[in-house]
Amino acid sequence: MKLTWQRQRIRPRHRFSTSQWGVDEKETLIVRVEHDGVVGLGEAVPSSLYGQSLESCEATLAQMAARLGDDPFALESILTRLGREFDSQRAALDGLDAALHDWVGRKLGVPVWKLLGLDQPRKRTTFTIGVADPDLTRVKIDEALAAGFDALKIKVGVESDHETLALVRAKFDGPLFLDANAAWTPEEARRQIPTLAQYRPTIIEQPLRREDWQQMKGLRDLGVAPIFADESCERPADVVRLHGYVDGVNIKFNKCGGIRPALRMVYLARELGMLTMLGCFVSSSLAIAPALTIASLVDYADLDGALLLAEDPFEGITRDGGVITLSDRPGLGVWPRGR
Ligand SMILES: [Mg+2]
Protein backbone atom coordinates (compact mmCIF):
# COMPACT_ATOMS: atom_id res chain seq x y z
CA MET A 1 0.00 0.00 0.00
CA LYS A 2 1.34 3.41 -0.91
CA LEU A 3 0.32 6.43 1.17
CA THR A 4 0.97 9.93 -0.16
CA TRP A 5 -0.48 13.39 0.52
CA GLN A 6 -0.48 16.92 -0.82
CA ARG A 7 -1.63 20.27 0.45
CA GLN A 8 -4.83 21.79 -0.91
CA ARG A 9 -5.58 25.52 -0.63
CA ILE A 10 -9.21 26.55 -0.13
CA ARG A 11 -10.88 29.92 0.40
CA PRO A 12 -14.27 30.73 1.96
CA ARG A 13 -16.47 33.13 -0.02
CA HIS A 14 -16.51 35.46 3.00
CA ARG A 15 -14.13 35.55 5.94
CA PHE A 16 -15.50 32.92 8.32
CA SER A 17 -15.38 33.78 12.03
CA THR A 18 -16.60 32.45 15.36
CA SER A 19 -16.36 33.94 18.86
CA GLN A 20 -12.83 32.46 19.03
CA TRP A 21 -11.18 32.56 15.59
CA GLY A 22 -11.49 33.49 11.91
CA VAL A 23 -10.30 32.14 8.55
CA ASP A 24 -9.78 33.85 5.18
CA GLU A 25 -7.91 31.02 3.55
CA LYS A 26 -6.64 27.68 4.71
CA GLU A 27 -4.90 24.52 3.63
CA THR A 28 -6.02 20.94 4.11
CA LEU A 29 -4.32 17.70 3.05
CA ILE A 30 -5.47 15.35 0.32
CA VAL A 31 -4.54 11.85 1.50
CA ARG A 32 -4.04 9.23 -1.19
CA VAL A 33 -3.89 5.44 -0.74
CA GLU A 34 -2.83 3.44 -3.77
CA HIS A 35 -2.85 -0.34 -4.03
CA ASP A 36 -3.47 -2.88 -6.75
CA GLY A 37 -4.06 -0.16 -9.37
CA VAL A 38 -6.87 1.49 -7.36
CA VAL A 39 -6.62 4.90 -5.67
CA GLY A 40 -8.60 5.99 -2.59
CA LEU A 41 -8.75 9.61 -1.45
CA GLY A 42 -9.47 11.30 1.87
CA GLU A 43 -9.03 14.78 3.27
CA ALA A 44 -7.32 15.65 6.54
CA VAL A 45 -8.56 18.91 8.07
CA PRO A 46 -6.24 19.74 11.00
CA SER A 47 -7.51 22.14 13.66
CA SER A 48 -5.31 23.93 16.20
CA LEU A 49 -8.25 23.61 18.65
CA TYR A 50 -7.32 19.93 18.92
CA GLY A 51 -3.52 20.16 18.81
CA GLN A 52 -3.35 19.48 15.09
CA SER A 53 -1.48 21.38 12.37
CA LEU A 54 -0.61 20.75 8.72
CA GLU A 55 2.91 19.92 9.85
CA SER A 56 1.88 17.52 12.62
CA CYS A 57 -0.54 15.86 10.21
CA GLU A 58 2.14 15.44 7.52
CA ALA A 59 4.65 14.10 10.06
CA THR A 60 2.04 11.60 11.28
CA LEU A 61 1.16 10.48 7.75
CA ALA A 62 4.87 9.97 7.03
CA GLN A 63 5.10 7.62 10.02
CA MET A 64 1.87 5.86 9.13
CA ALA A 65 3.07 5.23 5.57
CA ALA A 66 5.65 2.76 6.84
CA ARG A 67 3.16 0.88 9.07
CA LEU A 68 0.16 0.34 6.78
CA GLY A 69 0.75 -3.25 5.77
CA ASP A 70 -0.46 -4.59 2.45
CA ASP A 71 -4.18 -5.23 2.79
CA PRO A 72 -6.44 -2.16 2.53
CA PHE A 73 -9.48 -4.35 3.27
CA ALA A 74 -8.16 -4.79 6.83
CA LEU A 75 -9.64 -1.44 7.85
CA GLU A 76 -10.44 -2.36 11.42
CA SER A 77 -7.02 -3.71 12.33
CA ILE A 78 -5.09 -0.96 10.48
CA LEU A 79 -7.12 1.87 11.98
CA THR A 80 -7.25 0.42 15.49
CA ARG A 81 -3.49 -0.14 15.52
CA LEU A 82 -2.62 3.29 14.11
CA GLY A 83 -5.33 4.89 16.24
CA ARG A 84 -3.55 3.72 19.38
CA GLU A 85 -0.18 4.85 18.11
CA PHE A 86 -1.22 8.28 16.79
CA ASP A 87 -4.11 9.04 19.12
CA SER A 88 -3.24 12.75 19.43
CA GLN A 89 -3.37 13.24 15.64
CA ARG A 90 -6.90 12.26 14.76
CA ALA A 91 -7.16 14.59 11.74
CA ALA A 92 -4.45 12.48 10.07
CA LEU A 93 -6.29 9.30 11.15
CA ASP A 94 -9.49 10.73 9.67
CA GLY A 95 -7.77 11.36 6.31
CA LEU A 96 -6.45 7.80 6.27
CA ASP A 97 -9.78 6.31 7.42
CA ALA A 98 -11.53 8.15 4.56
CA ALA A 99 -8.95 7.14 1.94
CA LEU A 100 -9.12 3.47 2.97
CA HIS A 101 -12.93 3.43 2.87
CA ASP A 102 -12.81 5.15 -0.52
CA TRP A 103 -10.30 2.58 -1.76
CA VAL A 104 -12.43 -0.38 -0.62
CA GLY A 105 -15.58 1.09 -2.18
CA ARG A 106 -13.81 1.81 -5.47
CA LYS A 107 -12.20 -1.61 -5.53
CA LEU A 108 -15.57 -3.35 -5.00
CA GLY A 109 -17.47 -0.90 -7.23
CA VAL A 110 -19.94 0.16 -4.50
CA PRO A 111 -20.56 3.39 -2.60
CA VAL A 112 -19.32 3.36 1.01
CA TRP A 113 -22.86 4.11 2.32
CA LYS A 114 -24.01 0.91 0.63
CA LEU A 115 -21.08 -1.06 2.10
CA LEU A 116 -22.25 0.13 5.52
CA GLY A 117 -25.84 -0.94 4.81
CA LEU A 118 -27.14 2.65 4.83
CA ASP A 119 -29.57 4.52 2.54
CA GLN A 120 -28.25 6.89 -0.10
CA PRO A 121 -27.32 9.96 1.96
CA ARG A 122 -29.77 12.83 1.57
CA LYS A 123 -29.86 15.20 4.52
CA ARG A 124 -30.92 18.72 5.45
CA THR A 125 -27.88 20.74 6.53
CA THR A 126 -27.78 23.95 8.49
CA PHE A 127 -25.96 26.80 6.81
CA THR A 128 -23.65 28.73 9.12
CA ILE A 129 -23.57 32.49 9.44
CA GLY A 130 -20.24 33.35 11.07
CA VAL A 131 -19.55 36.33 13.29
CA ALA A 132 -19.46 39.52 11.20
CA ASP A 133 -20.43 43.21 11.32
CA PRO A 134 -24.16 43.96 10.77
CA ASP A 135 -23.78 44.90 7.07
CA LEU A 136 -21.94 41.70 6.18
CA THR A 137 -24.32 39.68 8.37
CA ARG A 138 -27.24 41.09 6.39
CA VAL A 139 -25.56 40.12 3.11
CA LYS A 140 -24.83 36.59 4.41
CA ILE A 141 -28.40 36.05 5.60
CA ASP A 142 -29.84 37.27 2.29
CA GLU A 143 -27.44 35.04 0.34
CA ALA A 144 -28.29 31.97 2.46
CA LEU A 145 -32.04 32.47 2.12
CA ALA A 146 -31.80 33.23 -1.62
CA ALA A 147 -29.85 29.98 -2.01
CA GLY A 148 -32.76 28.12 -0.40
CA PHE A 149 -31.21 27.13 2.94
CA ASP A 150 -34.00 26.43 5.42
CA ALA A 151 -32.04 25.85 8.65
CA LEU A 152 -29.43 28.34 9.86
CA LYS A 153 -26.64 28.14 12.42
CA ILE A 154 -25.56 31.41 13.96
CA LYS A 155 -22.26 31.88 15.74
CA VAL A 156 -22.92 33.71 19.02
CA GLY A 157 -20.91 34.63 22.10
CA VAL A 158 -19.96 38.18 21.01
CA GLU A 159 -21.33 41.63 21.84
CA SER A 160 -23.49 41.88 18.71
CA ASP A 161 -25.47 38.67 19.40
CA HIS A 162 -28.84 40.34 19.90
CA GLU A 163 -28.40 42.62 16.89
CA THR A 164 -27.50 39.63 14.70
CA LEU A 165 -30.30 37.40 15.98
CA ALA A 166 -32.89 40.15 15.58
CA LEU A 167 -31.72 40.60 11.97
CA VAL A 168 -32.01 36.86 11.35
CA ARG A 169 -35.42 36.50 12.97
CA ALA A 170 -36.75 39.51 11.00
CA LYS A 171 -36.09 37.56 7.80
CA PHE A 172 -36.24 33.90 8.77
CA ASP A 173 -38.73 31.84 10.75
CA GLY A 174 -37.20 28.34 10.42
CA PRO A 175 -34.88 26.23 12.61
CA LEU A 176 -32.13 28.31 14.19
CA PHE A 177 -29.07 26.66 15.76
CA LEU A 178 -26.89 28.79 18.05
CA ASP A 179 -23.20 28.03 18.61
CA ALA A 180 -21.24 29.95 21.25
CA ASN A 181 -17.94 28.11 20.67
CA ALA A 182 -17.05 28.07 24.38
CA ALA A 183 -17.50 31.83 24.79
CA TRP A 184 -19.13 32.09 28.21
CA THR A 185 -18.34 31.46 31.84
CA PRO A 186 -21.08 29.48 33.64
CA GLU A 187 -22.36 32.73 35.22
CA GLU A 188 -22.44 34.54 31.87
CA ALA A 189 -24.22 31.62 30.24
CA ARG A 190 -26.85 31.55 32.97
CA ARG A 191 -27.47 35.27 32.29
CA GLN A 192 -27.26 35.13 28.47
CA ILE A 193 -29.17 31.99 27.59
CA PRO A 194 -32.59 33.08 28.98
CA THR A 195 -32.32 36.27 26.88
CA LEU A 196 -31.88 34.11 23.75
CA ALA A 197 -35.21 32.34 24.25
CA GLN A 198 -37.03 35.08 22.31
CA TYR A 199 -35.22 33.92 19.12
CA ARG A 200 -36.60 30.38 19.52
CA PRO A 201 -33.30 28.45 19.16
CA THR A 202 -33.54 24.81 18.07
CA ILE A 203 -30.39 23.99 20.05
CA ILE A 204 -27.57 25.85 21.82
CA GLU A 205 -24.08 24.49 21.19
CA GLN A 206 -21.04 24.61 23.50
CA PRO A 207 -21.99 27.61 25.64
CA LEU A 208 -19.06 26.95 28.04
CA ARG A 209 -15.34 26.29 27.85
CA ARG A 210 -14.56 22.68 27.08
CA GLU A 211 -13.34 21.91 30.63
CA ASP A 212 -16.57 23.34 32.15
CA TRP A 213 -18.69 20.51 30.72
CA GLN A 214 -20.16 19.56 34.10
CA GLN A 215 -21.71 23.02 34.38
CA MET A 216 -23.71 22.46 31.19
CA LYS A 217 -26.12 20.34 33.21
CA GLY A 218 -27.43 23.46 34.94
CA LEU A 219 -27.99 25.16 31.57
CA ARG A 220 -30.24 22.32 30.42
CA ASP A 221 -32.47 23.11 33.39
CA LEU A 222 -33.06 26.65 32.06
CA GLY A 223 -35.34 24.95 29.53
CA VAL A 224 -34.48 27.31 26.67
CA ALA A 225 -33.22 24.69 24.17
CA PRO A 226 -31.32 21.39 24.13
CA ILE A 227 -27.66 21.97 25.07
CA PHE A 228 -25.08 20.33 22.79
CA ALA A 229 -21.40 19.66 23.48
CA ASP A 230 -18.95 20.23 20.62
CA GLU A 231 -15.50 21.25 21.86
CA SER A 232 -16.09 19.15 25.04
CA CYS A 233 -16.82 16.02 23.00
CA GLU A 234 -14.08 14.61 20.80
CA ARG A 235 -14.32 10.81 20.83
CA PRO A 236 -16.49 7.84 21.83
CA ALA A 237 -15.55 7.85 25.56
CA ASP A 238 -16.57 11.52 25.77
CA VAL A 239 -20.14 10.62 24.81
CA VAL A 240 -20.36 8.35 27.84
CA ARG A 241 -18.77 10.97 30.11
CA LEU A 242 -21.20 13.67 28.95
CA HIS A 243 -24.32 11.55 29.37
CA GLY A 244 -26.65 13.39 31.77
CA TYR A 245 -24.74 16.67 31.42
CA VAL A 246 -25.80 17.67 27.89
CA ASP A 247 -28.73 16.81 25.64
CA GLY A 248 -26.68 16.08 22.55
CA VAL A 249 -23.24 15.88 20.97
CA ASN A 250 -21.70 17.36 17.83
CA ILE A 251 -19.57 14.67 16.19
CA LYS A 252 -16.78 15.77 13.85
CA PHE A 253 -14.44 13.52 11.93
CA ASN A 254 -11.21 15.42 12.60
CA LYS A 255 -11.95 15.24 16.34
CA CYS A 256 -12.71 11.51 16.47
CA GLY A 257 -10.60 10.08 13.61
CA GLY A 258 -13.03 9.07 10.86
CA ILE A 259 -16.03 7.00 9.84
CA ARG A 260 -15.43 4.14 12.28
CA PRO A 261 -15.10 6.11 15.54
CA ALA A 262 -17.89 8.46 14.38
CA LEU A 263 -20.22 5.47 13.99
CA ARG A 264 -19.34 4.32 17.50
CA MET A 265 -20.18 7.78 18.84
CA VAL A 266 -23.52 7.87 17.00
CA TYR A 267 -24.53 4.45 18.29
CA LEU A 268 -23.42 5.20 21.86
CA ALA A 269 -25.30 8.50 21.93
CA ARG A 270 -28.44 6.94 20.50
CA GLU A 271 -28.34 4.08 23.00
CA LEU A 272 -27.96 6.61 25.82
CA GLY A 273 -30.94 8.63 24.56
CA MET A 274 -28.84 11.62 23.52
CA LEU A 275 -29.34 13.76 20.41
CA THR A 276 -26.73 13.62 17.66
CA MET A 277 -25.34 16.09 15.18
CA LEU A 278 -22.63 15.74 12.55
CA GLY A 279 -20.46 18.82 12.18
CA CYS A 280 -17.46 19.85 10.12
CA PHE A 281 -14.80 22.48 9.59
CA VAL A 282 -14.27 24.58 6.47
CA SER A 283 -13.04 21.99 3.95
CA SER A 284 -13.65 20.70 0.45
CA SER A 285 -16.41 18.18 -0.33
CA LEU A 286 -13.88 15.38 0.03
CA ALA A 287 -13.99 15.85 3.84
CA ILE A 288 -17.77 16.26 3.86
CA ALA A 289 -18.49 13.01 1.98
CA PRO A 290 -17.52 10.61 4.84
CA ALA A 291 -19.78 12.49 7.27
CA LEU A 292 -22.64 12.69 4.78
CA THR A 293 -22.19 8.94 4.24
CA ILE A 294 -23.50 8.27 7.78
CA ALA A 295 -25.79 11.30 8.09
CA SER A 296 -28.98 9.22 7.83
CA LEU A 297 -28.21 8.02 11.39
CA VAL A 298 -28.19 11.43 13.13
CA ASP A 299 -30.76 14.01 14.22
CA TYR A 300 -29.04 17.06 12.72
CA ALA A 301 -26.36 17.73 10.13
CA ASP A 302 -24.20 20.82 9.99
CA LEU A 303 -22.22 19.83 6.91
CA ASP A 304 -21.82 23.14 5.13
CA GLY A 305 -17.99 23.25 5.22
CA ALA A 306 -17.65 23.04 1.44
CA LEU A 307 -20.73 25.17 0.74
CA LEU A 308 -18.92 28.11 2.39
CA LEU A 309 -16.13 27.97 -0.21
CA ALA A 310 -15.67 30.31 -3.15
CA GLU A 311 -14.81 27.21 -5.17
CA ASP A 312 -15.00 23.54 -4.12
CA PRO A 313 -12.13 21.45 -5.63
CA PHE A 314 -14.31 18.30 -5.43
CA GLU A 315 -17.74 17.42 -6.80
CA GLY A 316 -20.26 14.66 -6.17
CA ILE A 317 -22.45 16.28 -3.52
CA THR A 318 -25.50 18.05 -4.96
CA ARG A 319 -27.72 20.52 -3.16
CA ASP A 320 -31.41 21.22 -3.48
CA GLY A 321 -32.30 24.09 -1.13
CA GLY A 322 -31.11 22.97 2.29
CA VAL A 323 -30.84 19.29 1.39
CA ILE A 324 -27.55 17.77 0.25
CA THR A 325 -27.29 14.42 -1.53
CA LEU A 326 -24.24 12.21 -2.03
CA SER A 327 -23.73 10.57 -5.42
CA ASP A 328 -24.04 6.81 -5.94
CA ARG A 329 -20.52 6.50 -7.38
CA PRO A 330 -18.25 3.82 -5.89
CA GLY A 331 -16.19 4.83 -2.86
CA LEU A 332 -16.93 8.06 -0.99
CA GLY A 333 -18.84 9.37 -4.01
CA VAL A 334 -16.82 12.51 -4.68
CA TRP A 335 -14.09 13.21 -7.22
CA PRO A 336 -11.78 16.08 -8.26
CA ARG A 337 -13.85 18.73 -10.06
CA GLY A 338 -13.93 18.36 -13.84
CA ARG A 339 -12.65 14.77 -13.95
MG1 LIG B 1 -19.58 24.07 17.20
Coordinates of C-alpha atoms and ligand atoms in Angstrom, one line a residue:
M1 CA 0.0 0.0 0.0
K2 CA 1.3 3.4 -0.9
L3 CA 0.3 6.4 1.2
T4 CA 1.0 9.9 -0.2
W5 CA -0.5 13.4 0.5
Q6 CA -0.5 16.9 -0.8
R7 CA -1.6 20.3 0.5
Q8 CA -4.8 21.8 -0.9
R9 CA -5.6 25.5 -0.6
I10 CA -9.2 26.5 -0.1
R11 CA -10.9 29.9 0.4
P12 CA -14.3 30.7 2.0
R13 CA -16.5 33.1 0.0
H14 CA -16.5 35.5 3.0
R15 CA -14.1 35.6 5.9
F16 CA -15.5 32.9 8.3
S17 CA -15.4 33.8 12.0
T18 CA -16.6 32.4 15.4
S19 CA -16.4 33.9 18.9
Q20 CA -12.8 32.5 19.0
W21 CA -11.2 32.6 15.6
G22 CA -11.5 33.5 11.9
V23 CA -10.3 32.1 8.6
D24 CA -9.8 33.9 5.2
E25 CA -7.9 31.0 3.6
K26 CA -6.6 27.7 4.7
E27 CA -4.9 24.5 3.6
T28 CA -6.0 20.9 4.1
L29 CA -4.3 17.7 3.1
I30 CA -5.5 15.4 0.3
V31 CA -4.5 11.9 1.5
R32 CA -4.0 9.2 -1.2
V33 CA -3.9 5.4 -0.7
E34 CA -2.8 3.4 -3.8
H35 CA -2.9 -0.3 -4.0
D36 CA -3.5 -2.9 -6.8
G37 CA -4.1 -0.2 -9.4
V38 CA -6.9 1.5 -7.4
V39 CA -6.6 4.9 -5.7
G40 CA -8.6 6.0 -2.6
L41 CA -8.8 9.6 -1.5
G42 CA -9.5 11.3 1.9
E43 CA -9.0 14.8 3.3
A44 CA -7.3 15.7 6.5
V45 CA -8.6 18.9 8.1
P46 CA -6.2 19.7 11.0
S47 CA -7.5 22.1 13.7
S48 CA -5.3 23.9 16.2
L49 CA -8.2 23.6 18.7
Y50 CA -7.3 19.9 18.9
G51 CA -3.5 20.2 18.8
Q52 CA -3.4 19.5 15.1
S53 CA -1.5 21.4 12.4
L54 CA -0.6 20.8 8.7
E55 CA 2.9 19.9 9.9
S56 CA 1.9 17.5 12.6
C57 CA -0.5 15.9 10.2
E58 CA 2.1 15.4 7.5
A59 CA 4.6 14.1 10.1
T60 CA 2.0 11.6 11.3
L61 CA 1.2 10.5 7.8
A62 CA 4.9 10.0 7.0
Q63 CA 5.1 7.6 10.0
M64 CA 1.9 5.9 9.1
A65 CA 3.1 5.2 5.6
A66 CA 5.6 2.8 6.8
R67 CA 3.2 0.9 9.1
L68 CA 0.2 0.3 6.8
G69 CA 0.7 -3.3 5.8
D70 CA -0.5 -4.6 2.4
D71 CA -4.2 -5.2 2.8
P72 CA -6.4 -2.2 2.5
F73 CA -9.5 -4.3 3.3
A74 CA -8.2 -4.8 6.8
L75 CA -9.6 -1.4 7.8
E76 CA -10.4 -2.4 11.4
S77 CA -7.0 -3.7 12.3
I78 CA -5.1 -1.0 10.5
L79 CA -7.1 1.9 12.0
T80 CA -7.2 0.4 15.5
R81 CA -3.5 -0.1 15.5
L82 CA -2.6 3.3 14.1
G83 CA -5.3 4.9 16.2
R84 CA -3.5 3.7 19.4
E85 CA -0.2 4.8 18.1
F86 CA -1.2 8.3 16.8
D87 CA -4.1 9.0 19.1
S88 CA -3.2 12.7 19.4
Q89 CA -3.4 13.2 15.6
R90 CA -6.9 12.3 14.8
A91 CA -7.2 14.6 11.7
A92 CA -4.5 12.5 10.1
L93 CA -6.3 9.3 11.2
D94 CA -9.5 10.7 9.7
G95 CA -7.8 11.4 6.3
L96 CA -6.5 7.8 6.3
D97 CA -9.8 6.3 7.4
A98 CA -11.5 8.1 4.6
A99 CA -8.9 7.1 1.9
L100 CA -9.1 3.5 3.0
H101 CA -12.9 3.4 2.9
D102 CA -12.8 5.2 -0.5
W103 CA -10.3 2.6 -1.8
V104 CA -12.4 -0.4 -0.6
G105 CA -15.6 1.1 -2.2
R106 CA -13.8 1.8 -5.5
K107 CA -12.2 -1.6 -5.5
L108 CA -15.6 -3.4 -5.0
G109 CA -17.5 -0.9 -7.2
V110 CA -19.9 0.2 -4.5
P111 CA -20.6 3.4 -2.6
V112 CA -19.3 3.4 1.0
W113 CA -22.9 4.1 2.3
K114 CA -24.0 0.9 0.6
L115 CA -21.1 -1.1 2.1
L116 CA -22.3 0.1 5.5
G117 CA -25.8 -0.9 4.8
L118 CA -27.1 2.6 4.8
D119 CA -29.6 4.5 2.5
Q120 CA -28.3 6.9 -0.1
P121 CA -27.3 10.0 2.0
R122 CA -29.8 12.8 1.6
K123 CA -29.9 15.2 4.5
R124 CA -30.9 18.7 5.5
T125 CA -27.9 20.7 6.5
T126 CA -27.8 23.9 8.5
F127 CA -26.0 26.8 6.8
T128 CA -23.7 28.7 9.1
I129 CA -23.6 32.5 9.4
G130 CA -20.2 33.3 11.1
V131 CA -19.6 36.3 13.3
A132 CA -19.5 39.5 11.2
D133 CA -20.4 43.2 11.3
P134 CA -24.2 44.0 10.8
D135 CA -23.8 44.9 7.1
L136 CA -21.9 41.7 6.2
T137 CA -24.3 39.7 8.4
R138 CA -27.2 41.1 6.4
V139 CA -25.6 40.1 3.1
K140 CA -24.8 36.6 4.4
I141 CA -28.4 36.0 5.6
D142 CA -29.8 37.3 2.3
E143 CA -27.4 35.0 0.3
A144 CA -28.3 32.0 2.5
L145 CA -32.0 32.5 2.1
A146 CA -31.8 33.2 -1.6
A147 CA -29.9 30.0 -2.0
G148 CA -32.8 28.1 -0.4
F149 CA -31.2 27.1 2.9
D150 CA -34.0 26.4 5.4
A151 CA -32.0 25.9 8.7
L152 CA -29.4 28.3 9.9
K153 CA -26.6 28.1 12.4
I154 CA -25.6 31.4 14.0
K155 CA -22.3 31.9 15.7
V156 CA -22.9 33.7 19.0
G157 CA -20.9 34.6 22.1
V158 CA -20.0 38.2 21.0
E159 CA -21.3 41.6 21.8
S160 CA -23.5 41.9 18.7
D161 CA -25.5 38.7 19.4
H162 CA -28.8 40.3 19.9
E163 CA -28.4 42.6 16.9
T164 CA -27.5 39.6 14.7
L165 CA -30.3 37.4 16.0
A166 CA -32.9 40.2 15.6
L167 CA -31.7 40.6 12.0
V168 CA -32.0 36.9 11.4
R169 CA -35.4 36.5 13.0
A170 CA -36.8 39.5 11.0
K171 CA -36.1 37.6 7.8
F172 CA -36.2 33.9 8.8
D173 CA -38.7 31.8 10.8
G174 CA -37.2 28.3 10.4
P175 CA -34.9 26.2 12.6
L176 CA -32.1 28.3 14.2
F177 CA -29.1 26.7 15.8
L178 CA -26.9 28.8 18.1
D179 CA -23.2 28.0 18.6
A180 CA -21.2 29.9 21.3
N181 CA -17.9 28.1 20.7
A182 CA -17.1 28.1 24.4
A183 CA -17.5 31.8 24.8
W184 CA -19.1 32.1 28.2
T185 CA -18.3 31.5 31.8
P186 CA -21.1 29.5 33.6
E187 CA -22.4 32.7 35.2
E188 CA -22.4 34.5 31.9
A189 CA -24.2 31.6 30.2
R190 CA -26.9 31.6 33.0
R191 CA -27.5 35.3 32.3
Q192 CA -27.3 35.1 28.5
I193 CA -29.2 32.0 27.6
P194 CA -32.6 33.1 29.0
T195 CA -32.3 36.3 26.9
L196 CA -31.9 34.1 23.7
A197 CA -35.2 32.3 24.3
Q198 CA -37.0 35.1 22.3
Y199 CA -35.2 33.9 19.1
R200 CA -36.6 30.4 19.5
P201 CA -33.3 28.5 19.2
T202 CA -33.5 24.8 18.1
I203 CA -30.4 24.0 20.1
I204 CA -27.6 25.8 21.8
E205 CA -24.1 24.5 21.2
Q206 CA -21.0 24.6 23.5
P207 CA -22.0 27.6 25.6
L208 CA -19.1 26.9 28.0
R209 CA -15.3 26.3 27.9
R210 CA -14.6 22.7 27.1
E211 CA -13.3 21.9 30.6
D212 CA -16.6 23.3 32.1
W213 CA -18.7 20.5 30.7
Q214 CA -20.2 19.6 34.1
Q215 CA -21.7 23.0 34.4
M216 CA -23.7 22.5 31.2
K217 CA -26.1 20.3 33.2
G218 CA -27.4 23.5 34.9
L219 CA -28.0 25.2 31.6
R220 CA -30.2 22.3 30.4
D221 CA -32.5 23.1 33.4
L222 CA -33.1 26.6 32.1
G223 CA -35.3 24.9 29.5
V224 CA -34.5 27.3 26.7
A225 CA -33.2 24.7 24.2
P226 CA -31.3 21.4 24.1
I227 CA -27.7 22.0 25.1
F228 CA -25.1 20.3 22.8
A229 CA -21.4 19.7 23.5
D230 CA -19.0 20.2 20.6
E231 CA -15.5 21.3 21.9
S232 CA -16.1 19.1 25.0
C233 CA -16.8 16.0 23.0
E234 CA -14.1 14.6 20.8
R235 CA -14.3 10.8 20.8
P236 CA -16.5 7.8 21.8
A237 CA -15.6 7.8 25.6
D238 CA -16.6 11.5 25.8
V239 CA -20.1 10.6 24.8
V240 CA -20.4 8.3 27.8
R241 CA -18.8 11.0 30.1
L242 CA -21.2 13.7 28.9
H243 CA -24.3 11.6 29.4
G244 CA -26.6 13.4 31.8
Y245 CA -24.7 16.7 31.4
V246 CA -25.8 17.7 27.9
D247 CA -28.7 16.8 25.6
G248 CA -26.7 16.1 22.5
V249 CA -23.2 15.9 21.0
N250 CA -21.7 17.4 17.8
I251 CA -19.6 14.7 16.2
K252 CA -16.8 15.8 13.9
F253 CA -14.4 13.5 11.9
N254 CA -11.2 15.4 12.6
K255 CA -12.0 15.2 16.3
C256 CA -12.7 11.5 16.5
G257 CA -10.6 10.1 13.6
G258 CA -13.0 9.1 10.9
I259 CA -16.0 7.0 9.8
R260 CA -15.4 4.1 12.3
P261 CA -15.1 6.1 15.5
A262 CA -17.9 8.5 14.4
L263 CA -20.2 5.5 14.0
R264 CA -19.3 4.3 17.5
M265 CA -20.2 7.8 18.8
V266 CA -23.5 7.9 17.0
Y267 CA -24.5 4.4 18.3
L268 CA -23.4 5.2 21.9
A269 CA -25.3 8.5 21.9
R270 CA -28.4 6.9 20.5
E271 CA -28.3 4.1 23.0
L272 CA -28.0 6.6 25.8
G273 CA -30.9 8.6 24.6
M274 CA -28.8 11.6 23.5
L275 CA -29.3 13.8 20.4
T276 CA -26.7 13.6 17.7
M277 CA -25.3 16.1 15.2
L278 CA -22.6 15.7 12.6
G279 CA -20.5 18.8 12.2
C280 CA -17.5 19.9 10.1
F281 CA -14.8 22.5 9.6
V282 CA -14.3 24.6 6.5
S283 CA -13.0 22.0 4.0
S284 CA -13.7 20.7 0.4
S285 CA -16.4 18.2 -0.3
L286 CA -13.9 15.4 0.0
A287 CA -14.0 15.8 3.8
I288 CA -17.8 16.3 3.9
A289 CA -18.5 13.0 2.0
P290 CA -17.5 10.6 4.8
A291 CA -19.8 12.5 7.3
L292 CA -22.6 12.7 4.8
T293 CA -22.2 8.9 4.2
I294 CA -23.5 8.3 7.8
A295 CA -25.8 11.3 8.1
S296 CA -29.0 9.2 7.8
L297 CA -28.2 8.0 11.4
V298 CA -28.2 11.4 13.1
D299 CA -30.8 14.0 14.2
Y300 CA -29.0 17.1 12.7
A301 CA -26.4 17.7 10.1
D302 CA -24.2 20.8 10.0
L303 CA -22.2 19.8 6.9
D304 CA -21.8 23.1 5.1
G305 CA -18.0 23.3 5.2
A306 CA -17.6 23.0 1.4
L307 CA -20.7 25.2 0.7
L308 CA -18.9 28.1 2.4
L309 CA -16.1 28.0 -0.2
A310 CA -15.7 30.3 -3.2
E311 CA -14.8 27.2 -5.2
D312 CA -15.0 23.5 -4.1
P313 CA -12.1 21.5 -5.6
F314 CA -14.3 18.3 -5.4
E315 CA -17.7 17.4 -6.8
G316 CA -20.3 14.7 -6.2
I317 CA -22.4 16.3 -3.5
T318 CA -25.5 18.1 -5.0
R319 CA -27.7 20.5 -3.2
D320 CA -31.4 21.2 -3.5
G321 CA -32.3 24.1 -1.1
G322 CA -31.1 23.0 2.3
V323 CA -30.8 19.3 1.4
I324 CA -27.5 17.8 0.3
T325 CA -27.3 14.4 -1.5
L326 CA -24.2 12.2 -2.0
S327 CA -23.7 10.6 -5.4
D328 CA -24.0 6.8 -5.9
R329 CA -20.5 6.5 -7.4
P330 CA -18.2 3.8 -5.9
G331 CA -16.2 4.8 -2.9
L332 CA -16.9 8.1 -1.0
G333 CA -18.8 9.4 -4.0
V334 CA -16.8 12.5 -4.7
W335 CA -14.1 13.2 -7.2
P336 CA -11.8 16.1 -8.3
R337 CA -13.8 18.7 -10.1
G338 CA -13.9 18.4 -13.8
R339 CA -12.7 14.8 -14.0
Ligands
MG1 MG -19.6 24.1 17.2

